[in-house]
Amino acid sequence: MSEQTCAEPELNGTRPAQSLTKQALTEQTLTEQILDWSREGVQIDRGERLVRNVALAGRYSRNGYEYESQALLEAVDLYEGKPVFLDHAGRSGHVRERSARDLIGSVENVSYQDERVRGDIRVLDTESGRTFLALAESESDVVGMSHVVLAERTADRSRVVKIHDVISVDVVVSPATTRGLKEGMDEMPLGIRLGMTLMGSYEMVLQQLDDQLEEHVGEVSANAYRNVERVGLFNENMIALAEREGVEVGLVFAWSYKDGVTGLANQIVEVEVEEIELGTWMDREDLPSLKNESDESTAGQMVLGQKWLSEEVERLRIECESLTNELNQARAENDCQLQVAEWMQQMEQMGMPAEAVTDLFREQLVATTDGTRRDELIRERLELWKRARRQLPRSSGRLSETGEEQNQDEEFIRLLKAA
């Protein structure tokens, strides 16, 4: 998740320390999954291409934020007509730049019920739309909803007090997500939610850096940088991408960790994006360093080593690979279901009754990769069914021991007399 938020760690005495409780509310871009979904009431109408009564936002975020009820109530109109995409944007700093191929549909009929923002998703007849319908019908535990909003949080970053704009609603697939589109959960205690990012952990270091990044850039740089996003963290430097006058540039910072607080040096060096991609930024002689700041002892507080960074990159690579495999599998299953539905419609138009299409015959159609051969199987099946219907069963009299047909009544009387 990328977000631009208010933070002010004291670094080398160059920035006055401020109490978090005194910080003003700050607008932030939040991209996050929502925890509290409700199973009841969600309806999927494939014919109308509509998924009704989907929970779009709830009180508690997977990232530990609490949304105030008034903020959700006032945001109802903001969700109306907003686009729904499959998966998040490639880069969270460019959340408004989305590919049309990822578009699922749009949100309509939005309301606020039981502390949740709910709405219907009108699904387009696209690959992403069909994938979403298949995922929704599967009720898979790895499917969840997410949103990208411009919002205000309190100084301690624990509560969202106002949503200024809804940029998009996203359908995401994550093996770590055990709450689906329909699954509900009890409200999480505040202590558990805050414990999602543990104090003193590397995750907390990264979160603190992200929280202060954009505001820090605005305070120490005269350039108007926008959409600042961290893309790399090294022993002494942090790398970010940003936009300046419509041009993408790279920014290099020096960073530190002391007494549980991360900080960024006041010096920022702008580099070309190509330097970041090639790694040649490391060879520059003007890189920012904490040794240039007034308190050199802060440089000794570095806590993240190359080993951990390598392990983190590998973990993220494996997680990304797993997500990709899950999504590909879901798409393959959805494509198979769509093909079977098309074949069923084709056979119905040809006059084949439903009882003539057995499970074994469906398996034969799926296993046949040649479209021409599949059409032949369908025609042969239909012809065999018609022939079977024309050959009605016929009754006949019993045959005598000599092979001649006898009248059944006469035979019955004969047997009685013989007895």
XYZ file of C-alpha atoms in Angstrom:
419
model
C 0.000 0.000 0.000
C 1.308 3.447 -0.847
C 0.057 6.486 0.984
C 1.128 10.077 1.519
C 0.583 11.092 5.086
C 1.778 13.311 7.935
C 4.862 12.324 9.939
C 7.728 14.201 11.573
C 10.565 12.145 13.071
C 13.297 14.314 14.567
C 16.507 13.818 12.604
C 19.920 15.069 13.703
C 18.344 18.073 15.365
C 17.669 19.696 11.983
C 13.887 19.486 12.300
C 12.065 20.451 15.500
C 10.401 17.527 17.222
C 6.614 17.715 17.331
C 4.142 15.674 19.287
C 2.004 13.415 17.123
C -1.061 14.648 18.981
C -0.386 18.180 17.719
C -0.234 17.310 14.052
C -2.995 18.554 11.818
C -5.216 16.300 9.771
C -3.639 15.556 6.408
C -5.053 14.353 3.101
C -3.694 10.937 2.105
C -4.169 8.486 -0.727
C -5.133 5.148 0.844
C -5.126 1.865 -1.064
C -6.306 -0.978 1.111
C -8.459 -4.051 1.540
C -11.513 -3.909 3.771
C -11.967 -6.439 6.550
C -15.657 -6.522 7.360
C -17.726 -8.092 4.594
C -21.230 -9.472 5.000
C -22.354 -12.779 3.558
C -26.062 -12.070 3.594
C -27.691 -10.163 0.786
C -25.095 -10.500 -1.987
C -26.772 -11.650 -5.208
C -25.204 -12.531 -8.555
C -27.375 -12.078 -11.644
C -25.306 -13.343 -14.584
C -28.116 -12.632 -17.045
C -28.184 -8.955 -16.071
C -24.404 -8.960 -15.512
C -24.993 -7.505 -12.065
C -23.566 -8.329 -8.624
C -25.931 -6.786 -6.100
C -25.415 -5.540 -2.553
C -21.617 -5.818 -2.423
C -19.909 -4.298 0.635
C -17.576 -1.631 -0.736
C -16.209 -0.262 2.546
C -16.534 -1.034 6.232
C -15.437 0.264 9.609
C -12.132 -1.592 9.747
C -9.354 -1.821 7.195
C -6.978 -4.738 6.770
C -4.199 -2.231 7.406
C -5.541 -1.395 10.850
C -7.361 1.876 10.180
C -10.773 2.561 11.633
C -13.234 4.469 9.467
C -15.596 6.728 11.373
C -19.255 6.049 10.631
C -19.889 9.654 9.616
C -17.023 9.480 7.120
C -18.570 6.417 5.447
C -22.067 7.912 5.465
C -20.890 11.111 3.791
C -18.910 9.109 1.201
C -21.933 7.264 -0.250
C -22.365 9.648 -3.188
C -18.628 9.492 -3.931
C -18.835 5.757 -4.723
C -21.707 6.168 -7.223
C -20.559 5.536 -10.792
C -16.936 4.873 -9.851
C -15.017 2.288 -11.945
C -14.234 -1.209 -10.680
C -10.933 -2.781 -11.758
C -9.411 -6.242 -11.548
C -6.404 -5.958 -9.213
C -4.619 -2.790 -8.116
C -2.747 -0.365 -10.336
C 0.773 -1.385 -11.268
C 2.181 1.456 -9.228
C 0.263 2.882 -6.298
C 1.676 6.319 -7.016
C -0.215 6.315 -10.320
C -3.572 5.109 -9.067
C -5.490 7.179 -11.630
C -3.638 5.618 -14.558
C -5.372 2.300 -15.211
C -5.552 -0.034 -18.184
C -8.904 -0.434 -19.934
C -8.351 -4.197 -20.090
C -8.556 -4.321 -16.260
C -11.954 -2.600 -16.173
C -14.700 -4.787 -14.690
C -17.562 -2.293 -14.639
C -18.914 0.446 -12.386
C -20.672 0.941 -9.057
C -24.334 1.903 -8.844
C -27.206 2.036 -6.358
C -24.900 2.888 -3.428
C -26.267 3.058 0.123
C -25.088 2.980 3.745
C -26.358 -0.001 5.755
C -25.178 -1.486 9.051
C -22.005 0.627 9.084
C -21.075 -0.505 5.577
C -21.118 1.243 2.225
C -22.913 -1.117 -0.150
C -23.600 -1.002 -3.858
C -24.257 -2.986 -7.020
C -21.493 -3.685 -9.533
C -22.620 -3.434 -13.163
C -20.268 -5.846 -14.984
C -19.053 -5.273 -18.542
C -18.853 -8.112 -21.062
C -15.043 -8.097 -21.037
C -12.422 -10.644 -20.040
C -11.968 -8.909 -16.686
C -15.731 -8.735 -16.219
C -16.185 -12.437 -16.934
C -13.298 -13.275 -14.612
C -14.905 -11.240 -11.827
C -18.261 -13.009 -12.241
C -16.555 -16.397 -12.065
C -14.597 -15.375 -8.955
C -17.716 -14.013 -7.287
C -19.681 -17.196 -7.999
C -16.847 -19.373 -6.706
C -17.050 -17.715 -3.252
C -13.299 -18.233 -3.017
C -11.585 -17.228 0.216
C -8.756 -15.562 -1.684
C -11.012 -12.962 -3.327
C -11.586 -9.632 -1.652
C -12.582 -6.054 -2.349
C -10.369 -3.005 -2.016
C -10.677 0.692 -2.653
C -8.446 3.652 -3.475
C -9.578 6.826 -1.730
C -8.300 10.297 -0.925
C -8.945 10.663 2.791
C -8.014 12.378 6.043
C -6.641 10.486 9.037
C -6.107 11.593 12.602
C -2.632 12.570 13.778
C -1.955 9.098 15.186
C -3.058 7.575 11.841
C -5.506 5.213 13.540
C -8.809 6.672 12.254
C -10.084 7.976 8.928
C -12.328 10.956 9.624
C -13.259 12.029 6.087
C -13.177 10.639 2.547
C -12.685 13.404 -0.023
C -12.750 11.294 -3.182
C -13.099 7.672 -4.302
C -10.672 6.964 -7.123
C -11.629 3.338 -7.818
C -12.846 0.062 -6.375
C -10.595 -2.955 -6.993
C -11.153 -6.713 -6.896
C -8.014 -8.316 -5.477
C -6.783 -11.881 -5.067
C -4.571 -12.634 -2.082
C -3.840 -15.940 -0.321
C -3.473 -13.989 2.919
C -7.017 -12.709 2.636
C -9.478 -15.008 4.389
C -12.464 -12.715 3.902
C -14.179 -12.907 0.554
C -16.784 -10.780 -1.175
C -19.542 -12.279 0.949
C -17.864 -13.467 4.115
C -18.445 -11.488 7.318
C -16.390 -11.051 10.446
C -16.807 -9.608 13.910
C -15.338 -6.195 14.513
C -11.688 -6.508 15.480
C -10.488 -5.122 18.811
C -8.312 -2.061 18.392
C -5.281 -3.720 19.988
C -5.317 -6.602 17.517
C -5.681 -4.299 14.535
C -2.789 -2.081 15.614
C -0.725 -5.212 16.157
C -0.851 -5.977 12.438
C 2.296 -3.818 12.131
C 4.418 -4.549 15.189
C 6.463 -1.832 16.823
C 10.165 -2.305 16.199
C 9.618 -4.549 13.172
C 11.028 -3.931 9.714
C 7.457 -3.500 8.496
C 7.019 -0.624 10.961
C 10.227 0.995 9.661
C 8.919 0.842 6.090
C 5.519 2.165 7.140
C 7.064 5.095 9.004
C 9.199 5.971 6.002
C 6.202 5.835 3.668
C 4.059 7.882 6.050
C 6.476 10.807 6.169
C 7.848 10.637 2.619
C 5.655 13.030 0.626
C 5.309 15.609 3.391
C 9.052 15.531 4.013
C 9.752 16.173 0.330
C 7.357 19.112 0.341
C 9.048 20.659 3.366
C 12.711 20.351 2.388
C 12.557 20.762 -1.402
C 11.657 23.837 -3.413
C 10.654 21.647 -6.366
C 7.001 20.662 -6.759
C 7.265 16.880 -6.656
C 4.060 14.842 -6.943
C 3.153 11.161 -6.502
C 6.269 10.385 -4.490
C 6.632 6.627 -4.001
C 9.354 4.596 -2.314
C 10.790 1.948 -4.647
C 13.956 0.833 -2.859
C 15.602 0.806 0.565
C 19.331 0.313 1.066
C 21.688 0.435 4.041
C 22.186 4.192 3.882
C 19.856 5.433 1.165
C 16.216 5.243 0.154
C 15.122 5.565 -3.481
C 11.799 7.026 -4.597
C 10.104 7.871 -7.873
C 8.208 11.130 -8.311
C 6.779 13.468 -10.932
C 8.105 16.987 -11.517
C 6.323 19.094 -14.122
C 4.962 15.957 -15.773
C 8.366 14.232 -15.961
C 9.203 11.132 -13.933
C 12.393 11.492 -11.896
C 14.225 9.583 -9.197
C 14.958 10.878 -5.692
C 17.717 9.675 -3.366
C 17.479 10.187 0.403
C 19.606 9.301 3.409
C 17.651 7.635 6.217
C 18.146 6.519 9.797
C 16.509 4.666 12.655
C 16.855 5.766 16.270
C 14.845 5.037 19.425
C 12.021 3.456 17.439
C 11.689 6.379 15.011
C 12.795 6.493 11.387
C 13.952 9.733 9.821
C 14.960 11.172 6.460
C 17.855 13.567 5.926
C 17.057 17.027 4.638
C 19.243 16.652 1.546
C 17.547 15.173 -1.531
C 19.415 14.327 -4.726
C 17.438 14.132 -7.964
C 18.625 11.494 -10.446
C 17.473 10.157 -13.795
C 15.113 7.191 -13.783
C 17.589 5.389 -16.021
C 20.225 5.698 -13.265
C 17.883 3.922 -10.874
C 17.077 1.181 -13.358
C 20.752 0.557 -14.140
C 21.970 1.015 -10.565
C 24.463 3.696 -11.600
C 23.034 6.117 -9.019
C 25.272 4.359 -6.471
C 28.366 5.712 -8.253
C 27.407 9.357 -7.808
C 29.653 11.459 -5.586
C 26.863 13.768 -4.418
C 24.711 11.130 -2.715
C 23.067 12.369 0.498
C 24.598 11.080 3.705
C 23.716 11.390 7.348
C 27.331 12.333 7.984
C 26.524 15.638 6.341
C 23.855 16.311 8.950
C 24.570 17.913 12.330
C 24.253 14.693 14.361
C 26.604 12.123 12.853
C 25.830 9.573 15.566
C 22.451 8.927 13.958
C 24.220 7.144 11.133
C 25.038 4.308 13.508
C 21.363 3.507 14.007
C 20.865 1.679 10.687
C 18.943 -1.553 11.231
C 18.148 -3.031 7.834
C 20.907 -5.083 6.184
C 21.318 -6.401 2.690
C 20.513 -9.931 3.867
C 17.064 -8.968 5.097
C 16.394 -6.932 1.980
C 17.277 -9.914 -0.208
C 15.021 -12.166 1.851
C 12.186 -9.646 1.620
C 12.541 -9.387 -2.153
C 12.467 -13.178 -2.453
C 9.394 -13.407 -0.216
C 7.564 -10.829 -2.308
C 8.596 -12.600 -5.518
C 7.184 -15.907 -4.238
C 3.994 -14.209 -3.082
C 3.584 -12.498 -6.455
C 4.132 -15.807 -8.250
C 1.524 -17.486 -6.058
C -0.986 -14.707 -6.726
C -0.357 -14.942 -10.455
C -0.895 -18.711 -10.431
C -4.132 -18.356 -8.452
C -5.434 -15.702 -10.817
C -4.487 -17.713 -13.912
C -6.227 -20.771 -12.476
C -9.362 -18.761 -11.750
C -9.326 -17.331 -15.267
C -8.886 -20.805 -16.777
C -11.816 -22.160 -14.760
C -13.920 -19.182 -15.783
C -13.055 -19.664 -19.473
C -14.006 -23.347 -19.215
C -17.363 -22.474 -17.646
C -18.034 -19.927 -20.372
C -17.207 -22.468 -23.092
C -19.535 -25.070 -21.587
C -22.291 -22.448 -21.351
C -21.808 -21.579 -25.042
C -21.951 -25.258 -26.034
C -25.114 -25.784 -23.999
C -26.726 -22.802 -25.706
C -25.650 -24.125 -29.115
C -27.107 -27.589 -28.405
C -30.337 -26.087 -27.094
C -30.729 -24.069 -30.302
C -30.178 -27.274 -32.304
C -33.050 -28.923 -30.435
C -31.119 -31.214 -28.103
C -32.931 -31.658 -24.769
C -31.029 -31.160 -21.519
C -31.395 -34.828 -20.523
C -29.388 -35.827 -23.584
C -26.326 -33.957 -22.294
C -24.787 -36.181 -19.637
C -21.778 -35.388 -17.454
C -19.709 -37.830 -19.491
C -20.646 -36.053 -22.711
C -19.660 -32.680 -21.183
C -16.278 -34.141 -20.238
C -15.826 -35.350 -23.807
C -16.552 -31.859 -25.135
C -14.093 -30.233 -22.714
C -11.387 -32.789 -23.563
C -11.791 -32.162 -27.306
C -9.525 -29.305 -28.356
C -10.490 -29.427 -32.052
C -13.533 -27.221 -32.635
C -14.540 -29.089 -35.799
C -14.402 -32.437 -34.026
C -16.451 -30.985 -31.158
C -19.176 -29.871 -33.573
C -19.217 -33.373 -35.065
C -19.690 -34.902 -31.592
C -22.630 -32.595 -30.939
C -24.279 -33.427 -34.292
C -23.743 -37.178 -33.782
C -25.196 -36.954 -30.295
C -28.252 -35.135 -31.565
C -28.788 -37.648 -34.403
C -28.502 -40.625 -32.041
C -30.971 -39.023 -29.668
C -33.482 -38.418 -32.483
C -33.158 -42.033 -33.674
C -33.694 -43.356 -30.170
C -36.846 -41.258 -29.823
C -38.275 -42.584 -33.122
C -37.820 -46.259 -32.156
C -40.582 -46.594 -29.583
C -40.823 -49.909 -27.652
C -43.345 -52.450 -29.109
C -45.271 -55.134 -27.240
C -45.750 -58.622 -28.689
C -47.456 -61.848 -27.736
C -45.586 -64.685 -26.115
C -44.093 -67.337 -28.334
C -45.003 -70.977 -27.913
C -42.433 -73.690 -27.634
C -42.596 -74.035 -31.396
C -41.822 -70.332 -31.862
C -45.348 -69.307 -32.918
C -46.944 -66.255 -31.353
C -49.878 -67.172 -29.112
C -52.800 -65.260 -27.746
C -51.948 -64.488 -24.096
C -55.549 -65.029 -22.907
C -55.766 -68.450 -24.527
C -52.424 -69.454 -23.058
C -53.564 -68.341 -19.601
C -56.773 -70.442 -19.820
C -54.797 -73.430 -21.036
C -52.483 -73.268 -18.067
C -55.424 -73.068 -15.644
C -57.053 -76.145 -17.120
C -53.801 -78.030 -17.026
C -53.485 -77.273 -13.341
